[in-house]
PDB file of C-alpha atoms and ligand atoms in Angstrom:
ATOM      1  CA  MET V 213     276.601 180.070 114.147  1.00 82.00           C
ATOM      2  CA  ALA V 214     274.064 181.327 116.697  1.00 94.00           C
ATOM      3  CA  ARG V 215     274.981 182.797 120.082  1.00 95.00           C
ATOM      4  CA  PHE V 216     272.737 182.451 123.116  1.00 97.00           C
ATOM      5  CA  VAL V 217     273.222 184.093 126.506  1.00 97.00           C
ATOM      6  CA  LYS V 218     271.358 182.453 129.381  1.00 98.00           C
ATOM      7  CA  ILE V 219     271.519 184.334 132.661  1.00 98.00           C
ATOM      8  CA  LEU V 220     270.751 182.026 135.579  1.00 98.00           C
ATOM      9  CA  LYS V 221     270.237 182.535 139.279  1.00 98.00           C
ATOM     10  CA  ASP V 222     273.455 180.999 140.578  1.00 98.00           C
ATOM     11  CA  GLU V 223     276.079 178.299 140.013  1.00 98.00           C
ATOM     12  CA  GLU V 224     273.626 175.548 140.903  1.00 98.00           C
ATOM     13  CA  ALA V 225     271.257 176.816 138.213  1.00 98.00           C
ATOM     14  CA  ILE V 226     274.117 176.864 135.682  1.00 98.00           C
ATOM     15  CA  ALA V 227     274.944 173.245 136.540  1.00 98.00           C
ATOM     16  CA  GLU V 228     271.303 172.187 136.215  1.00 98.00           C
ATOM     17  CA  PHE V 229     270.856 174.005 132.901  1.00 98.00           C
ATOM     18  CA  VAL V 230     274.065 172.656 131.354  1.00 98.00           C
ATOM     19  CA  ALA V 231     273.379 169.104 132.571  1.00 98.00           C
ATOM     20  CA  ARG V 232     270.077 169.158 130.694  1.00 98.00           C
ATOM     21  CA  GLN V 233     271.823 170.548 127.611  1.00 98.00           C
ATOM     22  CA  ILE V 234     274.361 167.694 127.776  1.00 98.00           C
ATOM     23  CA  ILE V 235     271.625 165.069 128.088  1.00 98.00           C
ATOM     24  CA  GLN V 236     269.859 166.504 125.043  1.00 98.00           C
ATOM     25  CA  SER V 237     273.076 166.798 123.011  1.00 98.00           C
ATOM     26  CA  ALA V 238     274.021 163.215 123.900  1.00 98.00           C
ATOM     27  CA  GLN V 239     270.648 161.880 122.798  1.00 98.00           C
ATOM     28  CA  ASN V 240     270.841 163.823 119.525  1.00 98.00           C
ATOM     29  CA  ALA V 241     274.431 162.798 118.760  1.00 98.00           C
ATOM     30  CA  ILE V 242     273.884 159.121 119.537  1.00 98.00           C
ATOM     31  CA  ALA V 243     270.707 159.098 117.424  1.00 98.00           C
ATOM     32  CA  GLU V 244     272.499 160.845 114.553  1.00 98.00           C
ATOM     33  CA  HIS V 245     275.898 159.145 114.488  1.00 97.00           C
ATOM     34  CA  GLY V 246     275.989 156.470 117.161  1.00 98.00           C
ATOM     35  CA  GLN V 247     278.241 158.184 119.673  1.00 98.00           C
ATOM     36  CA  PHE V 248     278.585 161.366 121.727  1.00 98.00           C
ATOM     37  CA  THR V 249     281.872 163.245 121.929  1.00 98.00           C
ATOM     38  CA  LEU V 250     282.094 165.642 124.882  1.00 98.00           C
ATOM     39  CA  ALA V 251     285.078 167.836 125.771  1.00 99.00           C
ATOM     40  CA  LEU V 252     285.165 168.816 129.427  1.00 98.00           C
ATOM     41  CA  ALA V 253     286.244 172.137 130.890  1.00 98.00           C
ATOM     42  CA  GLY V 254     288.700 172.421 133.736  1.00 98.00           C
ATOM     43  CA  GLY V 255     288.779 174.912 136.568  1.00 96.00           C
ATOM     44  CA  SER V 256     286.248 175.110 139.393  1.00 97.00           C
ATOM     45  CA  THR V 257     282.956 176.264 137.829  1.00 97.00           C
ATOM     46  CA  PRO V 258     282.114 172.934 136.156  1.00 98.00           C
ATOM     47  CA  LYS V 259     282.540 170.875 139.374  1.00 98.00           C
ATOM     48  CA  LEU V 260     278.869 171.222 140.356  1.00 98.00           C
ATOM     49  CA  LEU V 261     277.866 170.125 136.866  1.00 98.00           C
ATOM     50  CA  TYR V 262     280.133 167.053 136.997  1.00 98.00           C
ATOM     51  CA  ASN V 263     278.733 166.189 140.438  1.00 98.00           C
ATOM     52  CA  LEU V 264     275.188 166.386 139.002  1.00 98.00           C
ATOM     53  CA  LEU V 265     276.102 164.210 136.019  1.00 98.00           C
ATOM     54  CA  GLY V 266     277.579 161.658 138.405  1.00 98.00           C
ATOM     55  CA  THR V 267     274.526 161.578 140.693  1.00 98.00           C
ATOM     56  CA  THR V 268     271.108 163.017 139.730  1.00 98.00           C
ATOM     57  CA  TYR V 269     271.590 162.576 135.971  1.00 98.00           C
ATOM     58  CA  ARG V 270     273.949 159.584 136.120  1.00 98.00           C
ATOM     59  CA  ASP V 271     271.589 157.347 134.130  1.00 98.00           C
ATOM     60  CA  ASP V 272     270.432 160.017 131.674  1.00 98.00           C
ATOM     61  CA  VAL V 273     273.551 159.864 129.529  1.00 98.00           C
ATOM     62  CA  ASP V 274     274.506 156.711 127.623  1.00 98.00           C
ATOM     63  CA  TRP V 275     278.115 156.601 128.865  1.00 98.00           C
ATOM     64  CA  SER V 276     278.695 153.401 126.844  1.00 98.00           C
ATOM     65  CA  LYS V 277     278.481 155.548 123.712  1.00 98.00           C
ATOM     66  CA  THR V 278     280.206 158.626 125.101  1.00 98.00           C
ATOM     67  CA  HIS V 279     283.806 159.711 124.492  1.00 98.00           C
ATOM     68  CA  LEU V 280     285.166 162.153 127.072  1.00 98.00           C
ATOM     69  CA  PHE V 281     287.928 164.613 126.196  1.00 98.00           C
ATOM     70  CA  TRP V 282     289.485 167.573 127.994  1.00 98.00           C
ATOM     71  CA  GLY V 283     289.659 171.044 126.497  1.00 98.00           C
ATOM     72  CA  ASP V 284     292.977 171.603 128.219  1.00 98.00           C
ATOM     73  CA  GLU V 285     295.239 170.336 130.953  1.00 98.00           C
ATOM     74  CA  ARG V 286     297.876 171.663 133.246  1.00 98.00           C
ATOM     75  CA  ALA V 287     301.400 170.285 132.742  1.00 98.00           C
ATOM     76  CA  VAL V 288     301.142 168.108 135.847  1.00 98.00           C
ATOM     77  CA  PRO V 289     300.625 164.380 136.538  1.00 98.00           C
ATOM     78  CA  PRO V 290     297.042 163.068 136.740  1.00 98.00           C
ATOM     79  CA  ASP V 291     297.196 162.778 140.538  1.00 98.00           C
ATOM     80  CA  HIS V 292     298.361 166.381 141.043  1.00 98.00           C
ATOM     81  CA  PRO V 293     295.925 168.737 142.868  1.00 98.00           C
ATOM     82  CA  ASP V 294     295.959 171.067 139.817  1.00 97.00           C
ATOM     83  CA  SER V 295     295.101 168.313 137.326  1.00 98.00           C
ATOM     84  CA  ASN V 296     291.838 168.808 135.431  1.00 98.00           C
ATOM     85  CA  PHE V 297     291.707 165.051 134.908  1.00 98.00           C
ATOM     86  CA  ARG V 298     291.932 164.517 138.688  1.00 98.00           C
ATOM     87  CA  MET V 299     289.114 167.024 139.282  1.00 98.00           C
ATOM     88  CA  VAL V 300     286.847 165.234 136.770  1.00 98.00           C
ATOM     89  CA  GLN V 301     287.862 161.824 138.119  1.00 98.00           C
ATOM     90  CA  GLY V 302     286.651 162.741 141.610  1.00 98.00           C
ATOM     91  CA  ALA V 303     283.519 164.639 140.562  1.00 98.00           C
ATOM     92  CA  LEU V 304     282.358 162.393 137.720  1.00 98.00           C
ATOM     93  CA  LEU V 305     284.426 159.406 136.563  1.00 98.00           C
ATOM     94  CA  GLU V 306     284.315 157.603 139.924  1.00 98.00           C
ATOM     95  CA  HIS V 307     280.500 157.761 139.884  1.00 98.00           C
ATOM     96  CA  ILE V 308     279.475 156.696 136.370  1.00 98.00           C
ATOM     97  CA  PRO V 309     279.699 153.515 134.295  1.00 97.00           C
ATOM     98  CA  HIS V 310     282.929 153.515 132.275  1.00 94.00           C
ATOM     99  CA  PRO V 311     282.554 155.725 129.180  1.00 95.00           C
ATOM    100  CA  VAL V 312     283.521 154.080 125.894  1.00 96.00           C
ATOM    101  CA  GLY V 313     286.463 156.488 125.786  1.00 97.00           C
ATOM    102  CA  VAL V 314     288.208 158.589 128.430  1.00 98.00           C
ATOM    103  CA  HIS V 315     290.864 160.518 126.526  1.00 98.00           C
ATOM    104  CA  ARG V 316     293.148 162.125 129.074  1.00 98.00           C
ATOM    105  CA  ILE V 317     295.758 164.728 128.141  1.00 98.00           C
ATOM    106  CA  MET V 318     298.985 163.260 129.544  1.00 98.00           C
ATOM    107  CA  GLY V 319     300.108 166.255 131.586  1.00 98.00           C
ATOM    108  CA  GLU V 320     302.918 164.230 133.092  1.00 98.00           C
ATOM    109  CA  LEU V 321     304.766 164.219 129.775  1.00 98.00           C
ATOM    110  CA  GLU V 322     306.900 167.014 128.371  1.00 98.00           C
ATOM    111  CA  PRO V 323     304.198 169.496 127.190  1.00 98.00           C
ATOM    112  CA  SER V 324     304.894 169.334 123.457  1.00 98.00           C
ATOM    113  CA  GLU V 325     304.936 165.510 123.611  1.00 98.00           C
ATOM    114  CA  ALA V 326     301.651 165.544 125.530  1.00 98.00           C
ATOM    115  CA  ALA V 327     300.176 167.821 122.839  1.00 98.00           C
ATOM    116  CA  ARG V 328     301.519 165.625 120.025  1.00 98.00           C
ATOM    117  CA  ARG V 329     300.044 162.474 121.546  1.00 98.00           C
ATOM    118  CA  TYR V 330     296.695 164.143 122.209  1.00 98.00           C
ATOM    119  CA  GLY V 331     296.561 165.307 118.622  1.00 98.00           C
ATOM    120  CA  GLN V 332     297.224 161.718 117.551  1.00 98.00           C
ATOM    121  CA  ARG V 333     294.423 160.498 119.784  1.00 98.00           C
ATOM    122  CA  LEU V 334     291.999 163.013 118.246  1.00 98.00           C
ATOM    123  CA  ALA V 335     293.083 161.849 114.787  1.00 98.00           C
ATOM    124  CA  GLU V 336     292.365 158.233 115.762  1.00 97.00           C
ATOM    125  CA  ILE V 337     288.949 158.954 117.234  1.00 97.00           C
ATOM    126  CA  PHE V 338     287.748 161.310 114.494  1.00 97.00           C
ATOM    127  CA  SER V 339     289.568 159.653 111.582  1.00 93.00           C
ATOM    128  CA  PRO V 340     289.513 160.344 108.684  1.00 91.00           C
ATOM    129  CA  ASN V 341     288.172 163.834 109.337  1.00 93.00           C
ATOM    130  CA  ALA V 342     289.260 166.746 111.458  1.00 95.00           C
ATOM    131  CA  PRO V 343     287.757 166.598 114.955  1.00 98.00           C
ATOM    132  CA  VAL V 344     284.107 167.653 115.069  1.00 98.00           C
ATOM    133  CA  VAL V 345     283.322 167.456 118.781  1.00 98.00           C
ATOM    134  CA  ASP V 346     279.604 167.238 119.488  1.00 98.00           C
ATOM    135  CA  LEU V 347     279.811 169.453 122.568  1.00 98.00           C
ATOM    136  CA  ILE V 348     282.710 171.412 124.035  1.00 98.00           C
ATOM    137  CA  LEU V 349     282.348 172.815 127.545  1.00 99.00           C
ATOM    138  CA  LEU V 350     284.443 175.887 128.304  1.00 99.00           C
ATOM    139  CA  GLY V 351     285.025 178.258 131.162  1.00 98.00           C
ATOM    140  CA  MET V 352     286.241 181.830 130.990  1.00 98.00           C
ATOM    141  CA  GLY V 353     288.873 183.348 133.224  1.00 98.00           C
ATOM    142  CA  ALA V 354     288.620 186.893 134.592  1.00 98.00           C
ATOM    143  CA  ASP V 355     291.236 187.846 131.957  1.00 98.00           C
ATOM    144  CA  GLY V 356     289.035 186.531 129.136  1.00 98.00           C
ATOM    145  CA  HIS V 357     291.004 183.314 128.530  1.00 98.00           C
ATOM    146  CA  THR V 358     289.295 180.043 127.723  1.00 98.00           C
ATOM    147  CA  ALA V 359     290.678 176.516 127.827  1.00 98.00           C
ATOM    148  CA  SER V 360     294.380 177.406 128.053  1.00 98.00           C
ATOM    149  CA  LEU V 361     294.170 180.071 125.375  1.00 98.00           C
ATOM    150  CA  PHE V 362     295.457 182.963 127.442  1.00 98.00           C
ATOM    151  CA  PRO V 363     295.758 186.579 126.288  1.00 98.00           C
ATOM    152  CA  HIS V 364     298.871 187.360 124.192  1.00 98.00           C
ATOM    153  CA  THR V 365     300.092 183.745 124.111  1.00 98.00           C
ATOM    154  CA  GLU V 366     301.440 181.749 121.171  1.00 98.00           C
ATOM    155  CA  ALA V 367     298.550 179.261 121.046  1.00 98.00           C
ATOM    156  CA  LEU V 368     296.180 182.020 119.886  1.00 98.00           C
ATOM    157  CA  ASN V 369     298.011 182.111 116.553  1.00 98.00           C
ATOM    158  CA  GLU V 370     297.715 178.370 115.876  1.00 98.00           C
ATOM    159  CA  THR V 371     295.647 177.674 112.765  1.00 97.00           C
ATOM    160  CA  GLU V 372     296.737 174.122 111.875  1.00 97.00           C
ATOM    161  CA  GLU V 373     297.541 171.966 114.926  1.00 98.00           C
ATOM    162  CA  TRP V 374     294.573 170.744 116.949  1.00 98.00           C
ATOM    163  CA  VAL V 375     296.459 170.633 120.234  1.00 98.00           C
ATOM    164  CA  VAL V 376     299.479 172.643 121.375  1.00 98.00           C
ATOM    165  CA  ALA V 377     301.639 173.188 124.405  1.00 98.00           C
ATOM    166  CA  ASN V 378     301.237 176.799 125.460  1.00 98.00           C
ATOM    167  CA  HIS V 379     303.582 178.704 127.748  1.00 98.00           C
ATOM    168  CA  VAL V 380     301.636 181.194 129.853  1.00 98.00           C
ATOM    169  CA  PRO V 381     304.136 183.868 130.953  1.00 98.00           C
ATOM    170  CA  GLN V 382     301.600 185.628 133.179  1.00 96.00           C
ATOM    171  CA  LEU V 383     301.426 182.455 135.290  1.00 96.00           C
ATOM    172  CA  ASP V 384     304.892 181.146 134.386  1.00 97.00           C
ATOM    173  CA  ILE V 385     303.454 177.730 133.622  1.00 97.00           C
ATOM    174  CA  TRP V 386     302.969 175.373 130.682  1.00 98.00           C
ATOM    175  CA  ARG V 387     299.543 174.172 129.611  1.00 98.00           C
ATOM    176  CA  ILE V 388     298.303 171.784 126.904  1.00 98.00           C
ATOM    177  CA  THR V 389     295.225 173.067 125.072  1.00 98.00           C
ATOM    178  CA  LEU V 390     292.818 172.495 122.222  1.00 98.00           C
ATOM    179  CA  THR V 391     293.226 175.260 119.663  1.00 98.00           C
ATOM    180  CA  TYR V 392     290.707 177.378 117.784  1.00 98.00           C
ATOM    181  CA  PRO V 393     290.651 174.956 114.804  1.00 98.00           C
ATOM    182  CA  VAL V 394     289.049 172.354 117.088  1.00 98.00           C
ATOM    183  CA  LEU V 395     286.935 174.720 119.203  1.00 98.00           C
ATOM    184  CA  ASN V 396     285.536 176.377 116.063  1.00 98.00           C
ATOM    185  CA  ASN V 397     284.799 173.037 114.411  1.00 98.00           C
ATOM    186  CA  ALA V 398     282.495 171.897 117.217  1.00 98.00           C
ATOM    187  CA  ARG V 399     278.817 171.225 116.755  1.00 98.00           C
ATOM    188  CA  GLN V 400     278.067 173.046 119.997  1.00 98.00           C
ATOM    189  CA  VAL V 401     279.978 175.055 122.604  1.00 98.00           C
ATOM    190  CA  ILE V 402     278.743 175.947 126.071  1.00 98.00           C
ATOM    191  CA  PHE V 403     280.587 178.459 128.245  1.00 98.00           C
ATOM    192  CA  MET V 404     279.952 178.356 131.987  1.00 98.00           C
ATOM    193  CA  VAL V 405     280.773 181.641 133.732  1.00 98.00           C
ATOM    194  CA  ALA V 406     280.027 182.527 137.355  1.00 98.00           C
ATOM    195  CA  GLY V 407     281.026 185.213 139.812  1.00 98.00           C
ATOM    196  CA  GLU V 408     281.172 188.971 140.188  1.00 98.00           C
ATOM    197  CA  ASN V 409     284.878 189.014 139.288  1.00 98.00           C
ATOM    198  CA  LYS V 410     284.013 188.083 135.679  1.00 98.00           C
ATOM    199  CA  ALA V 411     281.197 190.590 135.065  1.00 98.00           C
ATOM    200  CA  GLU V 412     283.312 193.327 133.495  1.00 98.00           C
ATOM    201  CA  ARG V 413     285.232 190.953 131.258  1.00 98.00           C
ATOM    202  CA  LEU V 414     282.127 189.045 130.210  1.00 98.00           C
ATOM    203  CA  TYR V 415     280.551 192.297 129.072  1.00 98.00           C
ATOM    204  CA  GLU V 416     283.674 193.160 127.058  1.00 98.00           C
ATOM    205  CA  VAL V 417     283.767 189.689 125.485  1.00 98.00           C
ATOM    206  CA  LEU V 418     280.094 189.729 124.503  1.00 98.00           C
ATOM    207  CA  HIS V 419     279.498 193.402 123.740  1.00 97.00           C
ATOM    208  CA  GLY V 420     282.861 195.106 123.536  1.00 97.00           C
ATOM    209  CA  GLU V 421     285.325 195.785 120.745  1.00 98.00           C
ATOM    210  CA  VAL V 422     286.476 192.569 119.048  1.00 98.00           C
ATOM    211  CA  ARG V 423     290.076 192.091 120.185  1.00 98.00           C
ATOM    212  CA  PRO V 424     290.637 188.332 120.567  1.00 98.00           C
ATOM    213  CA  PHE V 425     294.377 188.615 121.253  1.00 98.00           C
ATOM    214  CA  ASP V 426     293.388 190.406 124.458  1.00 98.00           C
ATOM    215  CA  LEU V 427     290.122 188.503 124.953  1.00 98.00           C
ATOM    216  CA  PRO V 428     290.628 184.946 123.598  1.00 98.00           C
ATOM    217  CA  SER V 429     287.074 183.830 124.453  1.00 98.00           C
ATOM    218  CA  GLN V 430     285.831 186.236 121.757  1.00 98.00           C
ATOM    219  CA  ALA V 431     287.361 184.085 119.010  1.00 98.00           C
ATOM    220  CA  VAL V 432     285.317 180.974 119.862  1.00 98.00           C
ATOM    221  CA  ASN V 433     282.782 181.101 117.029  1.00 97.00           C
ATOM    222  CA  PRO V 434     282.113 177.637 115.581  1.00 97.00           C
ATOM    223  CA  ALA V 435     281.224 178.015 111.890  1.00 94.00           C
ATOM    224  CA  GLN V 436     278.619 175.232 112.048  1.00 94.00           C
ATOM    225  CA  GLY V 437     277.781 175.333 115.721  1.00 95.00           C
ATOM    226  CA  ASP V 438     275.915 177.254 118.389  1.00 97.00           C
ATOM    227  CA  VAL V 439     277.599 178.947 121.337  1.00 98.00           C
ATOM    228  CA  THR V 440     275.645 179.196 124.553  1.00 98.00           C
ATOM    229  CA  TRP V 441     276.857 181.343 127.434  1.00 98.00           C
ATOM    230  CA  ALA V 442     275.427 179.976 130.692  1.00 98.00           C
ATOM    231  CA  VAL V 443     276.193 182.677 133.241  1.00 98.00           C
ATOM    232  CA  ASP V 444     274.970 183.513 136.730  1.00 98.00           C
ATOM    233  CA  TYR V 445     273.493 186.903 137.750  1.00 98.00           C
ATOM    234  CA  GLU V 446     276.756 187.984 139.361  1.00 98.00           C
ATOM    235  CA  ALA V 447     278.782 187.455 136.207  1.00 98.00           C
ATOM    236  CA  GLY V 448     275.958 188.619 133.948  1.00 98.00           C
ATOM    237  CA  ARG V 449     274.909 191.800 135.785  1.00 96.00           C
ATOM    238  CA  LYS V 450     276.595 194.172 133.299  1.00 96.00           C
ATOM    239  CA  VAL V 451     275.342 192.192 130.312  1.00 94.00           C
ATOM    240  CA  LEU V 452     271.825 192.343 131.771  1.00 90.00           C
ATOM    241  CA  THR V 453     271.851 196.124 132.051  1.00 85.00           C
ATOM    242  CA  ALA V 454     273.196 196.368 128.479  1.00 78.00           C
ATOM    243  CA  SER V 455     270.359 194.288 127.020  1.00 64.00           C
TER     244      SER V 455
HETATM  245  C1  LIG A 225     291.500 175.507 133.401  1.00 76.98           C
HETATM  246  C2  LIG A 225     290.382 175.846 132.448  1.00 76.98           C
HETATM  247  C3  LIG A 225     290.224 177.329 132.385  1.00 76.98           C
HETATM  248  C4  LIG A 225     289.007 177.660 133.227  1.00 76.98           C
HETATM  249  C5  LIG A 225     288.910 179.137 133.478  1.00 76.98           C
HETATM  250  C6  LIG A 225     287.768 179.432 134.461  1.00 76.98           C
HETATM  251  O1  LIG A 225     292.245 174.551 133.121  1.00 76.98           O
HETATM  252  O2  LIG A 225     291.566 176.179 134.434  1.00 76.98           O
HETATM  253  O3  LIG A 225     290.475 175.262 131.293  1.00 76.98           O
HETATM  254  O4  LIG A 225     290.049 177.829 131.092  1.00 76.98           O
HETATM  255  O5  LIG A 225     287.842 177.213 132.553  1.00 76.98           O
HETATM  256  O6  LIG A 225     290.138 179.554 134.057  1.00 76.98           O
HETATM  257  O7  LIG A 225     288.069 178.775 135.666  1.00 76.98           O
HETATM  258  P1  LIG A 225     287.039 178.782 136.891  1.00 76.98           P
HETATM  259  O8  LIG A 225     285.879 177.954 136.477  1.00 76.98           O
HETATM  260  O9  LIG A 225     287.834 178.139 138.022  1.00 76.98           O
HETATM  261  O10 LIG A 225     286.686 180.214 137.156  1.00 76.98           O
END
């Protein structure tokens, strides 16, 4: 596993850089095994990227051979303002030809049922093997969480299930999330991190003491895959001075 840190001018530059990475990964995956499996990040940072993929680069990905997944979802219906599916629907899905697979986490269900069904869906798509996602996009919260793997939560201890429901006491909410077994089985992971409020934490994650129960993003280390951190100057300013 190799780790790359790319410090870019701003959020637009992150979106541009990651869009080009996705296009390249899609071409490679489709050439190698006939399809491209892409897990999308939630939150706000990836919105610019999804807008780009739905406009400028709309025709540069073969959506007819692309399966879209979500790295996590809030325990809300797909039309709820907090839904990651809804965010992607508006920024991307409404603007591209229908992908061969759009695998939504059913946040409207009871969380453990949503997790069970999503795990079944992964088993179907990747059968007979464990899920090896070609590219997983992730964000990082200012507390060091990624997907819905929040500090000091149960999901961090999961070593078997591919998807779990995770109660997040610090937010008093339920989430459904991919677990480390899937994240660390990916061919490639790209983190997108922007903003001054993440600079301190990003430095700790990349250069600090390894303490993944406090900093869950630290434990994303695919055995057979590369991890690229696409960060803007604001988030990367402490990392820059450390290099
Ligand atoms: C979510 C994401 C979450 C997100 C980080 C960063 O459902 O919110 O999965 O892990 O990537 O919280 O969010 P921002 O991009 O909004 O800073």
